[in-house]
Amino acid sequence: MTIQPSTTPRKARHVKRKHWALVAAATVLPLVASTGTAIADAPATGATAAAAGCTYTPAVPADNFKGIPVFDAEKAAKPYRATLRTNQGPITFEALTDKAPCTTFSFRFLAEHDYFDRTHCHRLTTQRIYVLQCGDPTGTGSGGPGYSFPDENLTGATYPAGTVAMANAGPNTNGSQFFFVWKDTKLSPAYTPFGRITSGLDVLQKIAAAGEDDQNGPGDGFPNVPVNIRHVKISKR
């Protein structure tokens, strides 16, 4: 069964958009990120190998466009923490710069350009997979930053509670959308894990406990408790 991606919050009607499938427990659930030009696969093991394949390629859509980052290996290697200051409380994660340098460099670039400020998390799932999806400035589930980049850190990837990973539209189509795993989740290793929550898992669990509106189907919709990202602070680890 294919479920349509989230519509704009507070609108009852559904908007038909191109979407892609995420398989979990024999149920197809789309975890939608921006569309984009496919990029040649980067090796999935080793930070050096992954960084060597790190190219940010122009792609559509380009919502709240902040430019396209130019990968800097020296800066990418520097560990950092990201704190999302939300109206529900702060969520902090440790960036896996040694395992996903291309992804963590992109997230830092967007955060430092205030890309995520005044956006909201548009999707919560409470059945089969347990994630809160954020990072789309349009709030529709189909927005993106104007570029895409390769997958990383997929070999043996798992998604326990506290994982931060990229949503995508197929292989090597990462953009700005990401998700927090609030409860141990079984997914195929197709979504780049790039962070580990160090504080704020209780905030996510509180949001999940309030449920969602089922607008995409049972257990999949807009959070009943709105989650607004006020600012993302990057700090040294």
Coordinates of N, CA and C in Angstrom, one line a residue:
M1 N 0.8 -1.2 0.0 CA 0.0 0.0 0.0 C 0.9 1.2 0.0
T2 N 0.6 2.1 -0.9 CA 1.3 3.4 -1.0 C 0.5 4.5 -0.4
I3 N 1.2 5.3 0.5 CA 0.5 6.4 1.2 C 1.1 7.7 0.7
Q4 N 0.2 8.6 0.4 CA 0.6 9.9 -0.1 C 1.5 10.7 0.9
P5 N 2.4 11.5 0.5 CA 3.2 12.3 1.4 C 2.3 13.4 2.1
S6 N 2.8 13.9 3.2 CA 2.1 14.9 3.9 C 1.7 16.1 3.1
T7 N 0.5 16.7 3.4 CA 0.1 17.9 2.8 C 0.6 19.1 3.6
T8 N 0.3 20.3 3.1 CA 0.7 21.5 3.9 C -0.1 21.4 5.2
P9 N 0.5 21.7 6.4 CA -0.2 21.6 7.7 C -1.4 22.5 7.7
R10 N -2.4 22.0 8.4 CA -3.7 22.7 8.6 C -4.6 22.8 7.4
K11 N -4.2 22.0 6.3 CA -5.1 21.9 5.2 C -5.6 20.5 5.1
A12 N -6.9 20.4 4.9 CA -7.5 19.1 4.9 C -7.3 18.3 3.6
R13 N -7.2 19.0 2.5 CA -7.1 18.3 1.3 C -5.7 17.8 1.1
H14 N -5.6 16.7 0.3 CA -4.3 16.2 0.0 C -3.7 16.8 -1.3
V15 N -2.4 17.0 -1.4 CA -1.8 17.5 -2.6 C -1.0 16.3 -3.2
K16 N -1.3 16.1 -4.5 CA -0.6 15.0 -5.2 C 0.8 15.4 -5.6
R17 N 1.8 14.7 -5.1 CA 3.2 15.0 -5.4 C 3.9 13.7 -5.7
K18 N 4.9 13.8 -6.5 CA 5.8 12.6 -6.8 C 6.4 12.2 -5.4
H19 N 6.3 10.8 -5.2 CA 6.9 10.4 -3.9 C 7.5 9.0 -4.2
W20 N 8.3 8.6 -3.1 CA 9.1 7.4 -3.2 C 8.8 6.5 -2.0
A21 N 9.1 5.2 -2.1 CA 8.7 4.3 -1.1 C 9.8 4.0 -0.1
L22 N 9.4 3.8 1.1 CA 10.3 3.3 2.2 C 9.7 2.1 2.7
V23 N 10.4 1.0 2.7 CA 9.8 -0.3 3.1 C 10.1 -0.6 4.6
A24 N 9.0 -0.9 5.4 CA 9.2 -1.2 6.8 C 8.1 -2.2 7.1
A25 N 8.5 -3.3 7.6 CA 7.6 -4.4 8.1 C 6.5 -4.7 7.0
A26 N 7.0 -4.8 5.8 CA 6.2 -5.2 4.6 C 5.1 -4.2 4.3
T27 N 5.3 -3.0 4.8 CA 4.3 -1.9 4.5 C 5.1 -0.8 3.8
V28 N 4.6 -0.3 2.7 CA 5.3 0.8 1.9 C 4.9 2.1 2.5
L29 N 5.9 2.9 3.0 CA 5.7 4.2 3.5 C 6.6 5.2 2.9
P30 N 6.2 6.2 2.3 CA 7.1 7.2 1.6 C 7.8 8.0 2.7
L31 N 9.1 8.1 2.6 CA 9.8 9.1 3.4 C 10.5 10.0 2.4
V32 N 9.8 11.2 2.2 CA 10.0 12.0 1.0 C 11.0 13.1 1.3
A33 N 12.0 13.2 0.4 CA 12.9 14.4 0.4 C 12.8 15.0 -1.0
S34 N 13.6 16.0 -1.2 CA 13.6 16.7 -2.5 C 14.0 15.8 -3.6
T35 N 13.5 16.1 -4.8 CA 13.9 15.4 -6.0 C 15.2 16.0 -6.4
G36 N 15.9 15.3 -7.3 CA 17.3 15.8 -7.7 C 17.9 14.9 -8.7
T37 N 19.0 15.4 -9.3 CA 19.8 14.7 -10.3 C 20.5 13.6 -9.6
A38 N 20.5 12.4 -10.1 CA 21.2 11.3 -9.4 C 22.7 11.5 -9.5
I39 N 23.4 11.1 -8.5 CA 24.9 11.2 -8.5 C 25.5 9.9 -8.4
A40 N 26.6 9.7 -9.0 CA 27.3 8.4 -8.9 C 27.5 8.0 -7.5
D41 N 27.3 6.7 -7.2 CA 27.5 6.2 -5.8 C 28.8 6.5 -5.2
A42 N 28.8 6.9 -4.0 CA 30.1 7.0 -3.2 C 30.3 5.8 -2.4
P43 N 31.5 5.4 -2.2 CA 31.8 4.2 -1.3 C 31.1 4.4 0.0
A44 N 30.6 3.3 0.6 CA 29.8 3.4 1.8 C 30.6 3.2 3.0
T45 N 31.9 2.9 2.9 CA 32.7 2.6 4.1 C 33.8 3.5 4.2
G46 N 34.1 4.1 5.4 CA 35.3 4.9 5.6 C 35.0 6.4 5.3
A47 N 35.4 7.2 6.3 CA 35.2 8.7 6.1 C 36.0 9.2 4.9
T48 N 37.2 8.7 4.7 CA 38.0 9.2 3.6 C 37.4 8.9 2.3
A49 N 37.0 7.6 2.2 CA 36.3 7.2 0.9 C 35.1 8.0 0.6
A50 N 34.2 8.2 1.7 CA 33.0 8.9 1.5 C 33.3 10.4 1.1
A51 N 34.2 11.0 1.8 CA 34.5 12.4 1.5 C 35.0 12.5 0.1
A52 N 35.7 11.6 -0.4 CA 36.3 11.6 -1.8 C 35.1 11.7 -2.8
G53 N 34.0 11.1 -2.5 CA 32.8 11.1 -3.4 C 31.8 12.2 -3.1
C54 N 32.2 13.2 -2.2 CA 31.3 14.2 -1.8 C 31.2 15.4 -2.8
T55 N 30.1 15.4 -3.6 CA 29.8 16.4 -4.5 C 28.4 16.9 -4.3
Y56 N 28.2 18.2 -4.2 CA 26.9 18.8 -4.1 C 26.4 19.2 -5.5
T57 N 25.4 18.6 -6.0 CA 24.9 18.8 -7.3 C 23.6 19.6 -7.4
P58 N 23.6 20.7 -8.2 CA 22.3 21.5 -8.2 C 21.1 20.6 -8.5
A59 N 20.0 20.9 -7.9 CA 18.8 20.1 -8.0 C 17.6 20.9 -7.7
V60 N 16.5 20.5 -8.1 CA 15.2 21.1 -7.8 C 14.4 20.2 -6.9
P61 N 13.6 20.8 -6.0 CA 13.3 22.2 -5.8 C 14.5 22.9 -5.0
A62 N 14.4 24.3 -5.1 CA 15.4 25.1 -4.3 C 14.6 26.0 -3.4
D63 N 14.1 25.5 -2.3 CA 13.2 26.3 -1.4 C 14.1 27.0 -0.4
N64 N 13.9 28.3 -0.2 CA 14.7 29.0 0.8 C 16.1 28.9 0.5
F65 N 16.5 29.1 -0.8 CA 17.8 28.8 -1.3 C 18.9 29.6 -0.6
K66 N 19.9 28.9 -0.1 CA 21.0 29.5 0.6 C 22.4 29.3 -0.1
G67 N 22.3 28.8 -1.3 CA 23.5 28.5 -2.0 C 23.9 27.0 -2.0
I68 N 24.9 26.7 -2.7 CA 25.4 25.3 -2.7 C 26.7 25.2 -2.0
P69 N 26.9 24.3 -1.0 CA 28.1 24.3 -0.3 C 29.3 23.7 -1.1
V70 N 30.5 24.1 -0.8 CA 31.7 23.5 -1.4 C 32.4 22.7 -0.3
F71 N 32.5 21.5 -0.6 CA 33.0 20.6 0.5 C 34.5 21.0 0.9
D72 N 34.6 21.1 2.2 CA 35.9 21.4 2.8 C 36.3 20.3 3.7
A73 N 37.2 19.4 3.3 CA 37.5 18.2 4.1 C 38.0 18.6 5.5
E74 N 38.8 19.6 5.7 CA 39.3 20.0 7.0 C 38.2 20.4 7.9
K75 N 37.3 21.2 7.4 CA 36.1 21.7 8.3 C 35.2 20.5 8.5
A76 N 35.0 19.7 7.5 CA 34.1 18.5 7.6 C 34.5 17.5 8.7
A77 N 35.8 17.5 9.0 CA 36.3 16.5 9.9 C 36.2 17.0 11.4
K78 N 35.8 18.2 11.6 CA 35.7 18.8 12.9 C 34.4 18.3 13.6
P79 N 34.5 17.6 14.7 CA 33.3 17.2 15.4 C 32.4 18.4 15.9
Y80 N 31.1 18.2 15.9 CA 30.2 19.2 16.4 C 28.9 18.6 17.0
R81 N 28.3 19.4 17.8 CA 26.9 19.1 18.2 C 25.9 20.1 17.6
A82 N 24.8 19.6 17.3 CA 23.7 20.5 16.8 C 22.5 20.4 17.8
T83 N 22.1 21.6 18.2 CA 20.9 21.7 19.1 C 19.8 22.4 18.4
L84 N 18.7 21.7 18.3 CA 17.5 22.2 17.7 C 16.6 22.8 18.8
R85 N 16.5 24.1 18.8 CA 15.6 24.7 19.8 C 14.2 24.8 19.2
T86 N 13.4 23.9 19.8 CA 12.0 23.8 19.3 C 11.0 24.4 20.4
N87 N 9.8 24.6 19.9 CA 8.8 25.0 20.9 C 8.4 23.9 21.9
Q88 N 8.8 22.7 21.6 CA 8.5 21.6 22.5 C 9.7 21.3 23.4
G89 N 10.8 21.9 23.2 CA 12.0 21.7 24.0 C 13.2 21.4 23.1
P90 N 14.4 21.5 23.6 CA 15.6 21.3 22.8 C 15.9 19.9 22.5
I91 N 16.5 19.6 21.4 CA 16.9 18.3 20.9 C 18.4 18.5 20.5
T92 N 19.3 17.7 21.1 CA 20.7 17.9 20.7 C 21.2 16.5 20.2
F93 N 22.0 16.6 19.1 CA 22.6 15.4 18.6 C 24.1 15.6 18.3
E94 N 24.8 14.6 18.4 CA 26.3 14.5 18.1 C 26.4 14.1 16.6
A95 N 27.0 15.0 15.8 CA 27.2 14.7 14.4 C 28.2 13.6 14.1
L96 N 27.9 12.7 13.3 CA 28.9 11.6 13.0 C 29.8 12.0 11.9
T97 N 30.6 13.0 12.1 CA 31.5 13.6 11.1 C 32.5 12.6 10.6
D98 N 32.9 11.6 11.4 CA 33.8 10.6 11.0 C 33.2 9.5 10.1
K99 N 31.9 9.4 10.1 CA 31.2 8.3 9.3 C 30.4 8.9 8.2
A100 N 30.0 10.1 8.3 CA 29.1 10.7 7.2 C 29.6 12.2 7.0
P101 N 30.8 12.4 6.6 CA 31.3 13.8 6.5 C 30.6 14.7 5.5
C102 N 30.1 14.1 4.4 CA 29.4 14.9 3.4 C 28.1 15.3 3.9
T103 N 27.4 14.4 4.6 CA 26.1 14.7 5.2 C 26.2 15.7 6.3
T104 N 27.1 15.5 7.2 CA 27.2 16.4 8.3 C 27.7 17.8 7.9
F105 N 28.5 17.8 6.9 CA 29.0 19.1 6.4 C 27.8 19.9 5.8
S106 N 26.9 19.2 5.0 CA 25.7 19.9 4.5 C 24.8 20.4 5.6
F107 N 24.6 19.5 6.6 CA 23.7 20.0 7.7 C 24.3 21.2 8.4
R108 N 25.6 21.2 8.6 CA 26.2 22.4 9.3 C 26.0 23.6 8.4
F109 N 26.3 23.4 7.1 CA 26.1 24.6 6.1 C 24.7 25.2 6.2
L110 N 23.7 24.3 6.2 CA 22.3 24.8 6.2 C 22.0 25.4 7.5
A111 N 22.5 24.8 8.6 CA 22.2 25.4 10.0 C 22.8 26.7 10.1
E112 N 24.1 26.9 9.7 CA 24.8 28.1 9.8 C 24.2 29.2 8.9
H113 N 23.4 28.8 7.9 CA 22.8 29.8 7.1 C 21.3 30.0 7.5
D114 N 21.0 29.5 8.7 CA 19.6 29.6 9.3 C 18.5 29.0 8.4
Y115 N 18.9 28.0 7.7 CA 17.9 27.3 6.7 C 16.7 26.7 7.5
F116 N 17.0 26.1 8.7 CA 16.0 25.4 9.4 C 15.1 26.3 10.3
D117 N 15.6 27.6 10.5 CA 14.9 28.5 11.4 C 13.5 28.8 10.9
R118 N 12.6 28.7 11.9 CA 11.1 29.0 11.6 C 10.5 28.0 10.6
T119 N 11.0 26.8 10.7 CA 10.4 25.7 9.9 C 9.7 24.8 11.0
H120 N 9.0 23.8 10.5 CA 8.4 22.8 11.4 C 8.6 21.4 10.9
C121 N 8.4 20.5 11.8 CA 8.5 19.1 11.5 C 7.1 18.6 11.0
H122 N 7.1 18.1 9.7 CA 5.8 18.0 9.0 C 5.2 16.6 9.1
R123 N 6.0 15.6 9.7 CA 5.5 14.3 9.6 C 5.9 13.5 10.8
L124 N 4.9 12.7 11.4 CA 5.2 11.8 12.5 C 4.6 10.5 12.2
T125 N 5.3 9.4 12.4 CA 4.8 8.1 12.2 C 4.8 7.3 13.5
T126 N 3.7 6.6 13.8 CA 3.5 6.0 15.1 C 3.2 4.5 15.0
Q127 N 3.2 4.0 13.7 CA 3.0 2.6 13.5 C 4.1 2.1 12.5
R128 N 4.7 0.9 12.8 CA 5.6 0.2 11.9 C 7.0 0.9 11.9
I129 N 7.0 2.2 11.6 CA 8.3 2.9 11.8 C 8.0 4.1 12.7
Y130 N 9.0 4.6 13.4 CA 8.7 5.5 14.5 C 9.7 6.7 14.3
V131 N 9.3 7.6 13.5 CA 10.1 8.8 13.2 C 9.4 10.1 13.2
L132 N 10.1 11.2 13.4 CA 9.6 12.5 13.3 C 10.5 13.1 12.2
Q133 N 9.8 13.6 11.1 CA 10.5 14.1 9.9 C 10.5 15.6 9.8
C134 N 11.6 16.2 9.5 CA 11.8 17.6 9.6 C 12.7 18.1 8.4
G135 N 13.0 19.4 8.3 CA 13.9 19.9 7.3 C 13.4 20.4 6.0
D136 N 12.1 20.4 5.9 CA 11.4 20.9 4.7 C 10.8 22.3 4.9
P137 N 11.4 23.4 4.4 CA 10.9 24.7 4.6 C 9.5 24.9 4.1
T138 N 9.0 24.1 3.2 CA 7.7 24.3 2.6 C 6.6 23.6 3.5
G139 N 7.1 22.6 4.3 CA 6.1 21.9 5.2 C 5.2 20.9 4.4
T140 N 5.6 20.6 3.2 CA 4.7 19.7 2.4 C 5.3 18.3 2.3
G141 N 6.6 18.1 2.6 CA 7.2 16.8 2.5 C 7.9 16.7 1.1
S142 N 7.9 17.7 0.3 CA 8.5 17.7 -1.0 C 9.5 18.8 -1.3
G143 N 9.9 19.5 -0.2 CA 10.8 20.7 -0.4 C 12.3 20.3 -0.3
G144 N 13.1 21.1 -0.8 CA 14.6 20.8 -0.8 C 15.4 22.1 -0.9
P145 N 16.7 21.9 -0.7 CA 17.6 23.1 -0.6 C 18.2 23.6 -1.9
G146 N 18.0 22.9 -3.0 CA 18.5 23.3 -4.3 C 19.8 22.5 -4.7
Y147 N 20.1 21.5 -3.9 CA 21.2 20.6 -4.3 C 20.9 19.2 -3.7
S148 N 21.6 18.2 -4.2 CA 21.6 16.9 -3.7 C 23.0 16.3 -3.5
F149 N 23.1 15.2 -2.8 CA 24.5 14.7 -2.5 C 24.4 13.2 -2.2
P150 N 25.5 12.5 -2.3 CA 25.5 11.0 -2.2 C 25.1 10.5 -0.8
D151 N 24.7 9.2 -0.8 CA 24.5 8.5 0.5 C 25.8 8.1 1.1
E152 N 25.8 7.9 2.4 CA 27.0 7.5 3.2 C 26.6 6.6 4.3
N153 N 27.6 5.9 4.9 CA 27.4 5.2 6.2 C 26.3 4.2 6.1
L154 N 26.1 3.5 5.0 CA 24.9 2.6 4.9 C 25.3 1.2 5.2
T155 N 26.5 0.8 5.1 CA 26.9 -0.6 5.3 C 26.6 -1.0 6.8
G156 N 25.6 -1.9 6.9 CA 25.2 -2.4 8.2 C 24.4 -1.4 9.0
A157 N 23.9 -0.4 8.4 CA 23.1 0.7 9.1 C 21.9 0.1 9.8
T158 N 21.7 0.6 11.0 CA 20.5 0.3 11.8 C 19.9 1.6 12.3
Y159 N 18.7 1.5 12.8 CA 18.0 2.7 13.2 C 17.4 2.6 14.6
P160 N 18.2 2.5 15.6 CA 17.7 2.4 17.0 C 17.2 3.8 17.4
A161 N 16.4 3.9 18.5 CA 16.0 5.2 19.1 C 17.2 6.1 19.3
G162 N 17.0 7.3 18.9 CA 18.1 8.3 19.0 C 18.9 8.5 17.8
T163 N 18.6 7.8 16.7 CA 19.3 7.9 15.4 C 18.7 9.2 14.7
V164 N 19.7 9.9 14.1 CA 19.3 11.0 13.2 C 19.7 10.6 11.8
A165 N 18.8 10.6 10.8 CA 19.2 10.1 9.5 C 18.5 10.9 8.4
M166 N 19.0 10.8 7.2 CA 18.5 11.5 6.1 C 17.3 10.9 5.4
A167 N 16.2 11.6 5.1 CA 15.2 11.2 4.2 C 15.7 11.4 2.8
N168 N 15.1 10.6 1.9 CA 15.6 10.7 0.5 C 14.5 10.4 -0.5
A169 N 14.8 10.6 -1.7 CA 13.9 10.2 -2.8 C 14.5 9.1 -3.7
G170 N 15.3 8.3 -3.1 CA 16.0 7.2 -3.8 C 17.5 7.4 -3.6
P171 N 18.3 6.5 -4.1 CA 19.7 6.5 -3.9 C 20.3 7.9 -4.3
N172 N 21.2 8.4 -3.4 CA 22.0 9.6 -3.7 C 21.2 10.8 -4.0
T173 N 20.0 11.0 -3.3 CA 19.2 12.2 -3.6 C 19.0 13.0 -2.3
N174 N 20.0 12.9 -1.4 CA 19.8 13.6 -0.1 C 19.8 15.1 -0.3
G175 N 19.0 15.8 0.5 CA 18.9 17.3 0.4 C 18.9 17.9 1.8
S176 N 17.7 18.4 2.2 CA 17.7 19.0 3.6 C 16.8 18.2 4.6
Q177 N 16.0 17.3 4.1 CA 15.0 16.6 5.0 C 15.7 15.5 5.7
F178 N 15.4 15.4 7.0 CA 16.0 14.4 7.9 C 14.9 13.9 8.8
F179 N 15.3 12.8 9.6 CA 14.3 12.3 10.6 C 15.0 11.9 11.8
F180 N 14.3 12.1 12.9 CA 14.7 11.6 14.2 C 13.9 10.2 14.5
V181 N 14.6 9.3 15.0 CA 14.0 8.0 15.4 C 13.7 8.1 16.9
W182 N 12.4 8.0 17.2 CA 12.1 8.2 18.6 C 11.8 6.8 19.3
K183 N 11.8 5.7 18.5 CA 11.7 4.4 19.1 C 12.4 3.4 18.1
D184 N 13.0 2.4 18.6 CA 13.7 1.5 17.7 C 12.9 1.1 16.5
T185 N 13.5 1.3 15.3 CA 12.8 1.1 14.1 C 13.6 0.2 13.1
K186 N 12.9 -0.6 12.4 CA 13.5 -1.5 11.4 C 13.3 -0.9 10.0
L187 N 14.4 -0.5 9.4 CA 14.4 0.1 8.1 C 15.5 -0.6 7.3
S188 N 15.3 -0.7 6.0 CA 16.4 -1.1 5.1 C 17.5 -0.1 5.2
P189 N 18.8 -0.5 5.1 CA 19.9 0.4 5.2 C 20.0 1.3 3.9
A190 N 19.1 2.2 3.8 CA 19.0 3.1 2.6 C 19.0 4.6 3.0
Y191 N 19.1 4.9 4.3 CA 18.9 6.3 4.8 C 20.1 6.6 5.6
T192 N 20.9 7.5 5.2 CA 22.2 7.8 5.8 C 22.1 8.2 7.3
P193 N 22.6 7.4 8.2 CA 22.6 7.8 9.6 C 23.7 8.8 9.8
F194 N 23.5 10.0 10.3 CA 24.5 11.0 10.5 C 24.6 11.7 11.8
G195 N 23.7 11.2 12.8 CA 23.8 11.8 14.1 C 23.2 10.9 15.1
R196 N 23.6 11.2 16.4 CA 23.1 10.4 17.5 C 22.7 11.3 18.6
I197 N 21.4 11.2 19.0 CA 20.8 12.1 20.0 C 21.5 12.0 21.3
T198 N 21.9 13.1 21.9 CA 22.6 13.0 23.3 C 21.6 13.6 24.3
S199 N 20.7 14.4 23.9 CA 19.6 14.9 24.9 C 18.4 15.3 24.1
G200 N 17.3 15.1 24.6 CA 16.0 15.5 24.0 C 15.2 14.3 23.4
L201 N 15.7 13.1 23.7 CA 14.9 11.9 23.3 C 13.5 12.0 24.0
D202 N 13.5 12.4 25.2 CA 12.2 12.6 25.9 C 11.3 13.6 25.3
V203 N 11.9 14.6 24.7 CA 11.1 15.6 23.9 C 10.4 14.9 22.8
L204 N 11.1 14.1 22.0 CA 10.6 13.4 20.9 C 9.5 12.4 21.3
Q205 N 9.7 11.7 22.4 CA 8.7 10.7 22.9 C 7.5 11.4 23.4
K206 N 7.6 12.6 23.9 CA 6.4 13.4 24.3 C 5.6 13.8 23.1
I207 N 6.3 14.2 22.1 CA 5.6 14.6 20.8 C 4.9 13.4 20.2
A208 N 5.6 12.2 20.2 CA 5.0 11.0 19.7 C 3.8 10.6 20.5
A209 N 3.9 10.7 21.8 CA 2.8 10.3 22.7 C 1.5 11.1 22.4
A210 N 1.6 12.3 21.9 CA 0.4 13.1 21.5 C -0.2 12.6 20.2
G211 N 0.5 11.8 19.4 CA -0.1 11.3 18.2 C 0.0 12.2 17.0
E212 N -0.6 11.7 15.9 CA -0.7 12.5 14.7 C -2.1 12.4 14.1
D213 N -2.3 13.1 13.0 CA -3.7 13.2 12.5 C -4.1 12.2 11.4
D214 N -3.2 11.2 11.1 CA -3.5 10.1 10.2 C -3.8 10.6 8.8
Q215 N -3.4 11.8 8.4 CA -3.7 12.4 7.1 C -3.1 11.6 6.0
N216 N -2.1 10.8 6.2 CA -1.5 10.0 5.2 C -1.9 8.5 5.3
G217 N -2.6 8.2 6.4 CA -3.1 6.8 6.6 C -2.9 6.5 8.1
P218 N -3.3 5.4 8.6 CA -3.2 5.1 10.0 C -1.7 5.2 10.5
G219 N -1.5 5.9 11.6 CA -0.2 6.1 12.2 C 0.8 6.9 11.4
D220 N 0.3 7.8 10.5 CA 1.2 8.5 9.6 C 0.5 9.9 9.3
G221 N 1.0 11.0 9.8 CA 0.4 12.2 9.5 C 1.2 13.4 10.2
F222 N 0.5 14.5 10.2 CA 1.0 15.7 10.9 C 0.9 15.6 12.4
P223 N 2.0 15.9 13.1 CA 1.9 15.8 14.6 C 0.8 16.6 15.2
N224 N 0.1 15.9 16.1 CA -1.0 16.7 16.9 C -0.4 17.8 17.7
V225 N 0.8 17.7 18.1 CA 1.5 18.7 18.8 C 2.5 19.4 17.8
P226 N 2.2 20.6 17.4 CA 3.1 21.2 16.4 C 4.5 21.3 16.9
V227 N 5.5 21.0 16.0 CA 6.9 21.1 16.4 C 7.6 22.1 15.5
N228 N 7.8 23.3 16.1 CA 8.4 24.4 15.3 C 9.9 24.5 15.7
I229 N 10.7 24.6 14.7 CA 12.2 24.7 14.9 C 12.5 26.2 14.9
R230 N 12.9 26.7 16.0 CA 13.2 28.2 16.2 C 14.6 28.5 15.7
H231 N 15.5 27.6 16.0 CA 16.9 27.9 15.6 C 17.7 26.6 15.8
V232 N 18.7 26.4 15.0 CA 19.6 25.3 15.1 C 21.0 25.8 15.5
K233 N 21.5 25.5 16.6 CA 22.8 26.0 17.1 C 23.9 24.9 16.9
I234 N 25.0 25.3 16.2 CA 26.1 24.4 16.0 C 27.2 24.8 17.0
S235 N 27.7 23.8 17.8 CA 28.7 24.0 18.8 C 29.8 22.9 18.7
K236 N 31.0 23.3 19.2 CA 32.1 22.3 19.2 C 31.7 21.2 20.2
R237 N 32.2 20.0 19.8 CA 31.9 18.8 20.7 C 33.0 18.7 21.7

